[in-house]
mmCIF file of C-alpha atoms (C1' of nucleotides) and ligand atoms in Angstrom:
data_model
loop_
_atom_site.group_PDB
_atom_site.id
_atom_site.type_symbol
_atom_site.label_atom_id
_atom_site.label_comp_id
_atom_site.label_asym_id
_atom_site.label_seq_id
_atom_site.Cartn_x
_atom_site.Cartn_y
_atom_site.Cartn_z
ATOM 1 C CA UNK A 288 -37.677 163.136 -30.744
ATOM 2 C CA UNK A 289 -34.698 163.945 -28.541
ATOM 3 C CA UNK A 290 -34.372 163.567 -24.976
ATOM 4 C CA UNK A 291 -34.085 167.300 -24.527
ATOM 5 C CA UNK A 292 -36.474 167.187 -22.029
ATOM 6 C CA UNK A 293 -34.191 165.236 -19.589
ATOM 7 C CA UNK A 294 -31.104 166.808 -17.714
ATOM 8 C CA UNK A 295 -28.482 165.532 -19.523
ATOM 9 C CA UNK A 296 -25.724 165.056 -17.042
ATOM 10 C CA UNK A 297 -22.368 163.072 -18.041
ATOM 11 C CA UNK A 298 -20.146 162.506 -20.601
ATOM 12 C CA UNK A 299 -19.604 162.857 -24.038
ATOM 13 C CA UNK A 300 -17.474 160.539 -25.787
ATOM 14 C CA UNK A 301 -16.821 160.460 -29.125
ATOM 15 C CA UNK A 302 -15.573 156.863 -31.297
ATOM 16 C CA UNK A 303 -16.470 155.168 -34.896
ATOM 17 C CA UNK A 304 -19.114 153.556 -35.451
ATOM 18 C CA UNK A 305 -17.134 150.753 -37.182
ATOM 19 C CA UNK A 306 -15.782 149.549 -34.003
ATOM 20 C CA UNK A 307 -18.722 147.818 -32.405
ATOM 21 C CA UNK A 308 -18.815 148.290 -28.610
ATOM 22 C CA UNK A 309 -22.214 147.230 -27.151
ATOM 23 C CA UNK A 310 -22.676 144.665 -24.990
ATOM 24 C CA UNK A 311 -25.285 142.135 -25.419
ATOM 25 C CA UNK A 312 -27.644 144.748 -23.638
ATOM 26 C CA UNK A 313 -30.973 144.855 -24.922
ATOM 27 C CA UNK A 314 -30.745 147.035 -27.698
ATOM 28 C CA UNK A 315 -33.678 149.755 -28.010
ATOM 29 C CA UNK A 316 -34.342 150.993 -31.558
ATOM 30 C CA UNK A 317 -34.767 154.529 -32.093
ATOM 31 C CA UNK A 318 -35.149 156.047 -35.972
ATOM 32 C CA UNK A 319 -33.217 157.215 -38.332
ATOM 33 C CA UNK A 320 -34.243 160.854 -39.693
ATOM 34 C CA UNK A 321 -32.756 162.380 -42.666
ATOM 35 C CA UNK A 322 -32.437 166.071 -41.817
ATOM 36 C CA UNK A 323 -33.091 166.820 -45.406
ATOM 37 C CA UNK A 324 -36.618 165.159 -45.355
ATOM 38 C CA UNK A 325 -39.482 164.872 -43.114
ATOM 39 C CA UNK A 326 -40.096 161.286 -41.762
ATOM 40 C CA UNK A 327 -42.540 159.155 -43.989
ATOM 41 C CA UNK A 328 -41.744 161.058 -46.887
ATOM 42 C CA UNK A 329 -43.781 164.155 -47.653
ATOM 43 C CA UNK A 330 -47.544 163.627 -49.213
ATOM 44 C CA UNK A 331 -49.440 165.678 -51.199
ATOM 45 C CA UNK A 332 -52.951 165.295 -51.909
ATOM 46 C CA UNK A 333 -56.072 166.489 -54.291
ATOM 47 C CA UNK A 334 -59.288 165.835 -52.027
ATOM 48 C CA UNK A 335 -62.239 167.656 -53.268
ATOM 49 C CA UNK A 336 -64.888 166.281 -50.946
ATOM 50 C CA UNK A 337 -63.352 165.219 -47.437
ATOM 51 C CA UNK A 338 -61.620 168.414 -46.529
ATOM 52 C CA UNK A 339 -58.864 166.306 -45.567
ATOM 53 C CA UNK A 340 -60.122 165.512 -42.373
ATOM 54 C CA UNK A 341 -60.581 161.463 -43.244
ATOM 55 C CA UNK A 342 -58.207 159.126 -44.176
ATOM 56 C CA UNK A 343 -59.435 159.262 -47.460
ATOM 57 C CA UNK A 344 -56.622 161.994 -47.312
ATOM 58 C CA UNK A 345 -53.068 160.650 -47.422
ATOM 59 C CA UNK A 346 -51.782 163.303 -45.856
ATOM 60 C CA UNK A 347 -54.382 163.574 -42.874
ATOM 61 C CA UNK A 348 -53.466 159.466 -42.081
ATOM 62 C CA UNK A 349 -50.199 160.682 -42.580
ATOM 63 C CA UNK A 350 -50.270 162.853 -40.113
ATOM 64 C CA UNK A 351 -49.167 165.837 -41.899
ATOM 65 C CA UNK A 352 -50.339 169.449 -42.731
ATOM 66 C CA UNK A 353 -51.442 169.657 -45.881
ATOM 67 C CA UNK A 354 -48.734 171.552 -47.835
ATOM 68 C CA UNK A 355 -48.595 171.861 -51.579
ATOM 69 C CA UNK A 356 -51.350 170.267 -51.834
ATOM 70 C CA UNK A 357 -54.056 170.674 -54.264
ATOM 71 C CA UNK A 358 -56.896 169.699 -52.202
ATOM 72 C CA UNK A 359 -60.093 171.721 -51.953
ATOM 73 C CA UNK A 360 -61.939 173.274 -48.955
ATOM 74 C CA UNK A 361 -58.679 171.721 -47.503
ATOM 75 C CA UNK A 362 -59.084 171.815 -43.156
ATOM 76 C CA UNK A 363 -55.950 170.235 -42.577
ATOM 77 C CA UNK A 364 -54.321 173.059 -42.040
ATOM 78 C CA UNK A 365 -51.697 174.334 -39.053
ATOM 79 C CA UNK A 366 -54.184 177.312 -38.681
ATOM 80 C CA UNK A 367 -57.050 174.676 -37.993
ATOM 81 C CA UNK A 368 -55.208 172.541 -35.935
ATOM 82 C CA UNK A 369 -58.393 172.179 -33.527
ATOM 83 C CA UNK A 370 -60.624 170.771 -36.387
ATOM 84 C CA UNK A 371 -57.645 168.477 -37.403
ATOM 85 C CA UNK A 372 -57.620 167.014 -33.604
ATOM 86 C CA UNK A 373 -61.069 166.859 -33.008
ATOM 87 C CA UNK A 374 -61.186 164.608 -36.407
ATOM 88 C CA UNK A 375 -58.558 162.614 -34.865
ATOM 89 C CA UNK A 376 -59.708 161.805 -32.014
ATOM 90 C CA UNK A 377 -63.146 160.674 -33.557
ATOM 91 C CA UNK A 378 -61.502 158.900 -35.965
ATOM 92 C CA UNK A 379 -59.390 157.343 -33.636
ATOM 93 C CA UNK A 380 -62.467 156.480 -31.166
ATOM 94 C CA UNK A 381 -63.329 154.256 -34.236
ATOM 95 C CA UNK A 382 -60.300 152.579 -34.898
ATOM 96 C CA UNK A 383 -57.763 152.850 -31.891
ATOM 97 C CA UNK A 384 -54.795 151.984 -34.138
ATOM 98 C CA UNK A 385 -55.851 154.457 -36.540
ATOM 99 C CA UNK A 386 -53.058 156.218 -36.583
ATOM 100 C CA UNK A 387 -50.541 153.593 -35.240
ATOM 101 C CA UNK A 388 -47.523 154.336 -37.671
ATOM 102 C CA UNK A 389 -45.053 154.999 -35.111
ATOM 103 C CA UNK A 390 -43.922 151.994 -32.938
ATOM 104 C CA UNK A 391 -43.384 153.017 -29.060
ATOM 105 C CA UNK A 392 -43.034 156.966 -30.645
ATOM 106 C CA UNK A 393 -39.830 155.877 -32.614
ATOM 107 C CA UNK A 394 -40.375 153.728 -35.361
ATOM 108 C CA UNK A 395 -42.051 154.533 -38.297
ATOM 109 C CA UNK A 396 -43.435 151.509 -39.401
ATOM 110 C CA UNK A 397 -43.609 150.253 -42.985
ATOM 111 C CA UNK A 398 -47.465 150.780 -43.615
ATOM 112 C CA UNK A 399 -48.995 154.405 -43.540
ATOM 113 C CA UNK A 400 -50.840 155.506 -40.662
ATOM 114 C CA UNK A 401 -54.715 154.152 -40.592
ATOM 115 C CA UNK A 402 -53.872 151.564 -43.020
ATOM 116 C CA UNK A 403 -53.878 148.592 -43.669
ATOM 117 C CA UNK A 404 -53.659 147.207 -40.338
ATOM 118 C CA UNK A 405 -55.181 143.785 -41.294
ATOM 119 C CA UNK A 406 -53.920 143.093 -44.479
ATOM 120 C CA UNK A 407 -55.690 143.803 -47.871
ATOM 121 C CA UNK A 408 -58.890 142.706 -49.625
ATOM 122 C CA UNK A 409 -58.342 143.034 -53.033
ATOM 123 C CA UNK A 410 -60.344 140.832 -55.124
ATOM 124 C CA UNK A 411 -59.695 142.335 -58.644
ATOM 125 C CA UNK A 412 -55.974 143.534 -58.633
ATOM 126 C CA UNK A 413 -54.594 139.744 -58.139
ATOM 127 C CA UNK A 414 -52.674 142.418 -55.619
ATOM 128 C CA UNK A 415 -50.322 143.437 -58.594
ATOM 129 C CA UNK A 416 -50.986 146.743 -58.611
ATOM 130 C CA UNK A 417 -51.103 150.057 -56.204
ATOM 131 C CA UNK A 418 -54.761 149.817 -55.664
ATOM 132 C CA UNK A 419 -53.074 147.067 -53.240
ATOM 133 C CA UNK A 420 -51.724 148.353 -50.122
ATOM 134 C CA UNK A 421 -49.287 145.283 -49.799
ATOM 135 C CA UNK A 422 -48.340 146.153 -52.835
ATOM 136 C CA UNK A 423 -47.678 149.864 -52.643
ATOM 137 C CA UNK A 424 -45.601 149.207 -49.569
ATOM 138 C CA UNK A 425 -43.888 147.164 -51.522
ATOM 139 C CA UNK A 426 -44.660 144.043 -49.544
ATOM 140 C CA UNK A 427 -45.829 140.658 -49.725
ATOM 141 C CA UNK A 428 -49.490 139.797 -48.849
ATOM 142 C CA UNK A 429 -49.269 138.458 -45.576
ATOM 143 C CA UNK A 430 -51.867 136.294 -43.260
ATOM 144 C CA UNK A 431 -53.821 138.692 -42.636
ATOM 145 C CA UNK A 432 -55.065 139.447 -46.247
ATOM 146 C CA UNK A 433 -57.860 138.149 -47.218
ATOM 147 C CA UNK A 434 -57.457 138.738 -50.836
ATOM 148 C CA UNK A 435 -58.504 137.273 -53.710
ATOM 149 C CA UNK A 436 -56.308 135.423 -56.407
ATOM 150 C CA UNK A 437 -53.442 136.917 -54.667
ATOM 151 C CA UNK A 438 -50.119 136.779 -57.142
ATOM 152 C CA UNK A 439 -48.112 138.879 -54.407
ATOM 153 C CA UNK A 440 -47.110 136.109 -51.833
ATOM 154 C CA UNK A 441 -43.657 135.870 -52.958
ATOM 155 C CA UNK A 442 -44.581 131.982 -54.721
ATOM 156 C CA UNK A 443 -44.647 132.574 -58.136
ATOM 157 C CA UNK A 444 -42.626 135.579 -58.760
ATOM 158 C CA UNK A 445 -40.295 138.186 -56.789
ATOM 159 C CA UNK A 446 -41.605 140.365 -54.283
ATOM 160 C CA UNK A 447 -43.295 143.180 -54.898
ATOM 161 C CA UNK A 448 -41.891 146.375 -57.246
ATOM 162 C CA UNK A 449 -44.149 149.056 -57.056
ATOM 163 C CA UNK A 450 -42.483 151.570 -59.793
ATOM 164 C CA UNK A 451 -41.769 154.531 -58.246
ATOM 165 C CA UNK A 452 -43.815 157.463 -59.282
ATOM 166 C CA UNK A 453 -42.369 159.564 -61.415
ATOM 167 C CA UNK A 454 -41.327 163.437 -60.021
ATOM 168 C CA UNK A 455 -38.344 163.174 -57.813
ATOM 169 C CA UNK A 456 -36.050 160.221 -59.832
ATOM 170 C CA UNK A 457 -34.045 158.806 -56.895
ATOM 171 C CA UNK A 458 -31.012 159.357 -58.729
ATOM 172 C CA UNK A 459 -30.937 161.686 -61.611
ATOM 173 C CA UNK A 460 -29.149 164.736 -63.173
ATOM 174 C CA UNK A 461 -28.256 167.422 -60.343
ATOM 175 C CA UNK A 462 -24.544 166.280 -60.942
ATOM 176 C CA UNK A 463 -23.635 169.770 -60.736
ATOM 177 C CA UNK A 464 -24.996 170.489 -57.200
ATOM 178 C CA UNK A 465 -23.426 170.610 -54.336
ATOM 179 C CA UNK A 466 -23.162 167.650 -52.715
ATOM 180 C CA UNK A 467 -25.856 168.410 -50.170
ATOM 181 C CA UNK A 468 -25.028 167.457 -46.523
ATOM 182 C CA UNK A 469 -27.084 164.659 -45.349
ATOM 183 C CA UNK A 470 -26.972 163.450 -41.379
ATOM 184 C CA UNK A 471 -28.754 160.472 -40.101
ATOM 185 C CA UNK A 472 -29.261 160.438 -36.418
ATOM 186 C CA UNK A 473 -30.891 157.839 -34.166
ATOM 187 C CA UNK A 474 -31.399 157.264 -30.380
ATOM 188 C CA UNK A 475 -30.598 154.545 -28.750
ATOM 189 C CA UNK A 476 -31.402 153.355 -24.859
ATOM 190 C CA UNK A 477 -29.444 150.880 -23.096
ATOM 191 C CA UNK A 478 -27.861 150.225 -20.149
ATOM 192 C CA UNK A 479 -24.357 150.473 -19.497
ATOM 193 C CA UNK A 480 -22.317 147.372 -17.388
ATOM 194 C CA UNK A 481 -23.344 149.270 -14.119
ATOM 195 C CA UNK A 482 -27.110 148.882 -14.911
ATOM 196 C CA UNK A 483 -27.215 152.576 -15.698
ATOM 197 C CA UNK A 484 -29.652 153.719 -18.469
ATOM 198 C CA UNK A 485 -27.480 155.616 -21.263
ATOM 199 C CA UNK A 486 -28.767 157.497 -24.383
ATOM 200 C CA UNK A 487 -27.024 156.884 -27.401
ATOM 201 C CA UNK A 488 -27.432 159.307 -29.921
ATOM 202 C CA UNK A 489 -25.320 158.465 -33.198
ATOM 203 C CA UNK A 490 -25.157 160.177 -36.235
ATOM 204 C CA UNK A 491 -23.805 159.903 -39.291
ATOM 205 C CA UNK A 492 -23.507 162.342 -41.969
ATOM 206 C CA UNK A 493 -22.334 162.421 -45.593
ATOM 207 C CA UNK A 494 -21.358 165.076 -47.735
ATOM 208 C CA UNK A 495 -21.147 169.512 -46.496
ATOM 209 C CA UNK A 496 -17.206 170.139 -46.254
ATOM 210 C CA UNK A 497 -16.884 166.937 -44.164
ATOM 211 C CA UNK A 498 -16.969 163.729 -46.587
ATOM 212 C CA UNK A 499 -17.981 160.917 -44.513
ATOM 213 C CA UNK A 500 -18.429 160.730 -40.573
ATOM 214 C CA UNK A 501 -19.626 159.300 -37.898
ATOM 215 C CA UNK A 502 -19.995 159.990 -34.325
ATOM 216 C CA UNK A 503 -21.728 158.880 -31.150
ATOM 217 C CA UNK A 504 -22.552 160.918 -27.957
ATOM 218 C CA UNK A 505 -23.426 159.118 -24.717
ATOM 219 C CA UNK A 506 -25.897 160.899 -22.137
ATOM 220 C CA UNK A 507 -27.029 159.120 -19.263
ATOM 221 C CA UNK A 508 -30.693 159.408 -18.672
ATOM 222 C CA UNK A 509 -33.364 159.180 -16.104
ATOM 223 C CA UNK A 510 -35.698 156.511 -17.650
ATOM 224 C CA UNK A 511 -36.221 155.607 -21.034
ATOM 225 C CA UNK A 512 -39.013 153.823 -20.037
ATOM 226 C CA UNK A 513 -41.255 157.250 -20.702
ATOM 227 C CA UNK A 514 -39.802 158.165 -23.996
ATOM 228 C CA UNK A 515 -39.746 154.421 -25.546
ATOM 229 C CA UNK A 516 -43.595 153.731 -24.983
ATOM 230 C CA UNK A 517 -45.105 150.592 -24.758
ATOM 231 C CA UNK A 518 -42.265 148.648 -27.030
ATOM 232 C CA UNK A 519 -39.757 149.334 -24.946
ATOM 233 C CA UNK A 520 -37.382 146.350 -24.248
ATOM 234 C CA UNK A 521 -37.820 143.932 -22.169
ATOM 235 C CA UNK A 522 -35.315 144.320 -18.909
ATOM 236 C CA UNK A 523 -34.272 140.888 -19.890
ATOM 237 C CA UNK A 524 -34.135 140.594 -23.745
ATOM 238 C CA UNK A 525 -34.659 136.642 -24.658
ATOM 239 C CA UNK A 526 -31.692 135.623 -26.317
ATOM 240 C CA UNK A 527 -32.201 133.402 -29.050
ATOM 241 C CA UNK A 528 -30.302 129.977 -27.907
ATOM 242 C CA UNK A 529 -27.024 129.743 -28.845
ATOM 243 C CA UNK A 530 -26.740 133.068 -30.697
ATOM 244 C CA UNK A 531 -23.602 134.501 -29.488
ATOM 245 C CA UNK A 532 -23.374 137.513 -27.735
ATOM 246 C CA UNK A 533 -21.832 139.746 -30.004
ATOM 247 C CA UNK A 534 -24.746 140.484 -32.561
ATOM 248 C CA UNK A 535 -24.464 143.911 -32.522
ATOM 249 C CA UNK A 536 -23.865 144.431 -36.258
ATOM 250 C CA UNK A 537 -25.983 141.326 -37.543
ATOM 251 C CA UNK A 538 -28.481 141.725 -35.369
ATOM 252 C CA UNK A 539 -32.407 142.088 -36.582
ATOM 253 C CA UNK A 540 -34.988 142.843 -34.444
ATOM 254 C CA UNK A 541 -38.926 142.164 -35.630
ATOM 255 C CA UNK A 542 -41.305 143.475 -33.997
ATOM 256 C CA UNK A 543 -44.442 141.592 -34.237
ATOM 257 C CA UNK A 544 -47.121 144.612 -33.681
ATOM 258 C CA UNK A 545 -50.542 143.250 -32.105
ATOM 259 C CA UNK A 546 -51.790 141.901 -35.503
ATOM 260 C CA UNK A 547 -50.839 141.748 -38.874
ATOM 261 C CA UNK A 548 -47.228 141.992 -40.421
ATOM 262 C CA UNK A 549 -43.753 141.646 -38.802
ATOM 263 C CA UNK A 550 -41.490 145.017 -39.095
ATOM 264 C CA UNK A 551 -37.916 144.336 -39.359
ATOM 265 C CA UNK A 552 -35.282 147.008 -37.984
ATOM 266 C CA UNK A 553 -31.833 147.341 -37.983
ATOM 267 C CA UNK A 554 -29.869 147.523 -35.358
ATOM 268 C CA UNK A 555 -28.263 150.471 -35.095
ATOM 269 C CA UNK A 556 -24.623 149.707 -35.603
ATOM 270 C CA UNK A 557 -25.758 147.855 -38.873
ATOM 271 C CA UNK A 558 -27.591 150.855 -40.354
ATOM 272 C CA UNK A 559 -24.755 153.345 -39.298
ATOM 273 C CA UNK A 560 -22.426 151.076 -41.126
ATOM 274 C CA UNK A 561 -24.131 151.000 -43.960
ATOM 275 C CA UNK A 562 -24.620 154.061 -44.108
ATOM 276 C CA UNK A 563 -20.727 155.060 -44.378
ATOM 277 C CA UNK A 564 -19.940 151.618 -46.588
ATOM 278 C CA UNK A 565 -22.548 152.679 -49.078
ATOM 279 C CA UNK A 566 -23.449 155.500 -48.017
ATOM 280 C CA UNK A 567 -26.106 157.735 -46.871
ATOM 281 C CA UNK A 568 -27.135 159.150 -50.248
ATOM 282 C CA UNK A 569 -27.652 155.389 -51.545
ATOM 283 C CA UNK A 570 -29.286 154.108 -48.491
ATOM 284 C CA UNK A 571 -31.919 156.837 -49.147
ATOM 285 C CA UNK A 572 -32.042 156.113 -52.472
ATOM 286 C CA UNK A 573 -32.831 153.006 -51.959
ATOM 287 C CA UNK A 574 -35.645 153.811 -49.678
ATOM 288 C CA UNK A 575 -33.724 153.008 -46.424
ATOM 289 C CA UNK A 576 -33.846 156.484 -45.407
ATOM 290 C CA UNK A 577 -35.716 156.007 -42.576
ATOM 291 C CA UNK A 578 -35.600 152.387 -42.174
ATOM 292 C CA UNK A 579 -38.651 152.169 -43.749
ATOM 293 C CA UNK A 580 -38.051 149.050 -43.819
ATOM 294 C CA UNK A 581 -40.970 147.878 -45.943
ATOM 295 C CA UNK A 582 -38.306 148.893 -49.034
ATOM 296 C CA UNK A 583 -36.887 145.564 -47.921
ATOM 297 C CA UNK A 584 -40.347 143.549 -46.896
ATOM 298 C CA UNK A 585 -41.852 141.875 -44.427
ATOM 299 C CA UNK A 586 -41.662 138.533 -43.059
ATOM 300 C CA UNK A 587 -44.342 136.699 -41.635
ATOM 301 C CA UNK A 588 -43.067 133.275 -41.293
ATOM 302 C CA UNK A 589 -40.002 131.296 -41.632
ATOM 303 C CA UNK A 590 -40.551 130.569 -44.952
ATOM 304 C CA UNK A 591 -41.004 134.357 -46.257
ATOM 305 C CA UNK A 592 -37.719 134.987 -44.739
ATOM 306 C CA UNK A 593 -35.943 133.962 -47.527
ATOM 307 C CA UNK A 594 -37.874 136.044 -50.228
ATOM 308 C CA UNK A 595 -36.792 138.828 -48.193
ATOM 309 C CA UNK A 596 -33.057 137.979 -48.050
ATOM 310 C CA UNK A 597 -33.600 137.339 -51.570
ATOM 311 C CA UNK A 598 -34.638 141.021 -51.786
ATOM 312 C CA UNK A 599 -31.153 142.848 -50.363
ATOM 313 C CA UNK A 600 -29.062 141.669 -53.727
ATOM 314 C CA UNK A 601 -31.789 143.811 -56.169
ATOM 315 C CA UNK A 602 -32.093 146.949 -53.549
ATOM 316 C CA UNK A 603 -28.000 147.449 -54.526
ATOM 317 C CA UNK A 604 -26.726 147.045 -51.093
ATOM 318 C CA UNK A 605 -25.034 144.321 -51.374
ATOM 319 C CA UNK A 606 -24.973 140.750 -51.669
ATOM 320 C CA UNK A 607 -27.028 139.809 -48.746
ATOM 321 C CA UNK A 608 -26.322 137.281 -46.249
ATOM 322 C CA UNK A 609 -28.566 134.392 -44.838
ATOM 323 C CA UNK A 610 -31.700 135.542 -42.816
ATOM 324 C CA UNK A 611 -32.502 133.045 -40.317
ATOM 325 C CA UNK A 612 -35.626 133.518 -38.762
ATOM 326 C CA UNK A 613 -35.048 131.726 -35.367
ATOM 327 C CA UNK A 614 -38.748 131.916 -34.021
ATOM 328 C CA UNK A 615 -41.715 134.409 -34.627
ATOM 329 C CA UNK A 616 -43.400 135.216 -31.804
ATOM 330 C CA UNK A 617 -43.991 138.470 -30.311
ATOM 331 C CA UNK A 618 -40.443 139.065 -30.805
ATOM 332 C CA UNK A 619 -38.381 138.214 -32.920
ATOM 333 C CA UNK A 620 -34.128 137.810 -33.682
ATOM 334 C CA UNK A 621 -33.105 137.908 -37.182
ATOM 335 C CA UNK A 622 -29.583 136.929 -37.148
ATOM 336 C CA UNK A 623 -26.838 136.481 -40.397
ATOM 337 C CA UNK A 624 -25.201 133.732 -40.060
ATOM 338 C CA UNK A 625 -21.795 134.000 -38.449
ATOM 339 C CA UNK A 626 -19.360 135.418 -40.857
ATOM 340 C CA UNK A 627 -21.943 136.733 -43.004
ATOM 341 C CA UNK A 628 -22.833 139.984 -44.108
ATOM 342 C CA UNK A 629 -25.872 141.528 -45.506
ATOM 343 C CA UNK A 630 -23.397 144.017 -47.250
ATOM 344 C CA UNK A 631 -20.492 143.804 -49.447
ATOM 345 C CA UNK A 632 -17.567 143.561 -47.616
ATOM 346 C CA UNK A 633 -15.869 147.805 -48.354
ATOM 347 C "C1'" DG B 52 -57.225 165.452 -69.620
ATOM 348 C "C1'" DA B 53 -61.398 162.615 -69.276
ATOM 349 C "C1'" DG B 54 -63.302 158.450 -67.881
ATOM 350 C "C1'" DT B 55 -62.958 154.047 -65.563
ATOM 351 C "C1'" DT B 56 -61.560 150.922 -62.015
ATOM 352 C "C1'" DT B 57 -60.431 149.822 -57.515
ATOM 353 C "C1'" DG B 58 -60.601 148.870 -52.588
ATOM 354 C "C1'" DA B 59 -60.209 151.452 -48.147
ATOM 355 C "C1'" DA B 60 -62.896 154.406 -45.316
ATOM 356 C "C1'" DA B 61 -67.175 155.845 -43.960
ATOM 357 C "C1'" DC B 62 -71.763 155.179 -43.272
ATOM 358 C "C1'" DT B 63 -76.296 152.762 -42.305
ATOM 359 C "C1'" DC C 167 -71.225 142.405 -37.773
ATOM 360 C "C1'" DA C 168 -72.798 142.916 -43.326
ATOM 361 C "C1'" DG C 169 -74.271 145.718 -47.120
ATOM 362 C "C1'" DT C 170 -73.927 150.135 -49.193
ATOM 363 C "C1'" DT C 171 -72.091 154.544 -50.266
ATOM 364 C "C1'" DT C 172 -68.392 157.693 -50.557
ATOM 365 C "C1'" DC C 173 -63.938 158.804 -51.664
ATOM 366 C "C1'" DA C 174 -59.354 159.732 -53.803
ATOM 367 C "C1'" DA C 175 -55.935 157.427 -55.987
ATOM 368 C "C1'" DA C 176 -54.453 154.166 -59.604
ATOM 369 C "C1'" DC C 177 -55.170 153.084 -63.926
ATOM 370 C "C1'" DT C 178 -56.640 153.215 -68.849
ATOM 371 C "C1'" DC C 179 -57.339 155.410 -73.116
HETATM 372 ZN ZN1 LIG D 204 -56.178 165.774 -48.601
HETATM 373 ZN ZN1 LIG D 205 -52.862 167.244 -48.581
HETATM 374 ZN ZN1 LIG D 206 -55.684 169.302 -47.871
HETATM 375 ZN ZN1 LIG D 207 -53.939 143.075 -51.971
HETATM 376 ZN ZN1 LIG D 208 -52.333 141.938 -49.048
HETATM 377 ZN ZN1 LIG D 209 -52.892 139.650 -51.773
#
DNA sequence: GAGTTTGAAACT
DNA sequence: CAGTTTCAAACTC
């Protein structure tokens, strides 16, 4: 999603990442997208019965085409794009936030699309396995589950680790290959000291005959009002009391979506940094790729804060930092503690 | 690979 | 709403 469809007017200035400049502007979250991989991670399917035109299909509540799939009598097809709407709209008719994944059209948000939007209801799999949803987004049961002998609220044991499924190891042989360029890109709107709404667009690649990079154009935009949708920041973001103003690199924003779990994003500066200390190939790896940001968990409360701090050291990112959760409202500021980092100091 | 289990999605 | 059926994936053997 780029802002190609404004007139981009000014200038283009280029500087690191690593030297945070923002302001204490609101800060609007855009997403990362891997270049080399579609957003959400690609699905596949075998329906036999629904045609993929329910949400029994992944890839249908995904959103996606069905491609390499081994579905039958498959309609989810580019070529059938009419059927595919028509299903959507019914479908969404019956549950409005059926296919809610994105957040304002930017953020992909931890759960898939049409799932799981109040929390699980398991009543056999103590929510230890992937029949759970929590548990196959690798999150803790939250309020809004109404599960049954539930051994995945973070009490007795350590969040959630669904085992990845086997096929595409995260890191494995393929030492001979090229080290395949990777860019991560994100959007950013904010307003600049004169009041004047700026687009940030920031990438940062790894890998290709460059080795490590980072850059960040500036256009000035009409209104990012129309492209951020309904999450768009508040004109006056409420500061946390007493947080200073420079956050930019510690700063967490959690969106609290109308019901059930709280998303946690980045900000920008902290994912583009991490992205060059570890780098991209690792962030990826460890499921960060599109700050799907489930690989790290959710928080509802104060008190699951911790058990997601507790969750940085294992993802290999790092030591990680405190997590203070300084209220939980609609909105929310996740903030290190001064002089902490969520990543290993280079 | 076949058969079972599971819980969301769909249906009544 | 609740109860039931359908569905495709997760799981077991
Ligand atoms: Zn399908
Ligand atoms: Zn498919
Ligand atoms: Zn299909
Ligand atoms: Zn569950
Ligand atoms: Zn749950
Ligand atoms: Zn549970």
């Amino acid at each position: 999603m780029s802002y190609s469809g404004h007139s981009i007017v000014t200038d283009t200035s280029q500087q690191s990442l690593l030297v945070p400049e923002m302001p204490g502007d609101a800060v609007k979250l855009g997403d990362w997208r891997d270049s080399t991989t579609s957003t959400g991670g690609p699905k596949t399917c075998n329906c036999k019965k629904s045609k993929c035109l329910k949400l029994y299909c992944d890839c249908f509540a995904a959103g996606q085409s069905c491609t390499n799939c081994t579905c039958q009598n498959c309609s989810n097809t580019a070529d059938q794009k009419d059927a595919v709407e028509e299903m959507r709209e019914q479908i969404r008719s019956r549950n409005l936030h059926a296919f809610d994944e994105k957040i304002g059209k930017h953020y992909v948000a931890a759960g898939d699309a049409g799932k799981q939007q109040g929390g699980c209801n398991c009543k056999k799999s103590h929510c230890r396995k992937k029949y759970c949803e929590c548990f196959q987004a690798g999150v803790n049961c939250g309020q809004h589950c109404k599960c049954e002998g539930c051994h995945n609220r973070g009490e007795h044991g350590p969040p959630p680790k669904p085992k990845a499924p086997p096929g595409m190891p995260a890191v494995k042989a393929v030492p001979e290959a090229k080290p395949a360029e990777r860019k991560l890109t994100r959007q950013r709107s904010m307003r600049d000291s004169a009041g004047r709404w700026q687009s940030h667009t920031y990438t940062a690649s790894i890998g290709g005959t460059e080795r490590e990079s980072a850059s960040q154009q500036t256009h000035h935009i009409p209104h990012p009002e129309s492209a951020m949708g309904s999450l768009s920041v508040d004109e006056e973001e409420p500061c946390s009391p007493g947080s200073p103003s420079s956050l930019s690199e510690a700063e967490m924003t959690v969106r609290h979506a109308s019901a059930p779990m709280v998303h946690i994003l980045f900000s920008l500066n902290f994912m583009a940094e991490l992205a060059l200390k570890v780098g991209a190939q690792k962030m990826l790896d460890c499921g960060l790729g599109y700050m799907e940001t489930a690989a790290l968990g959710s928080a509802d409360s104060d008190e699951a804060a911790p058990a997601l701090q507790a969750r940085l050291p294992a993802s290999g990112l790092g030591a990680g930092g405190s997590v203070i959760c300084t209220n939980l409202q609609d909105r929310v500021t996740l903030q290190l503690k001064p002089g902490q980092q969520l990543c290993a100091p280079l």
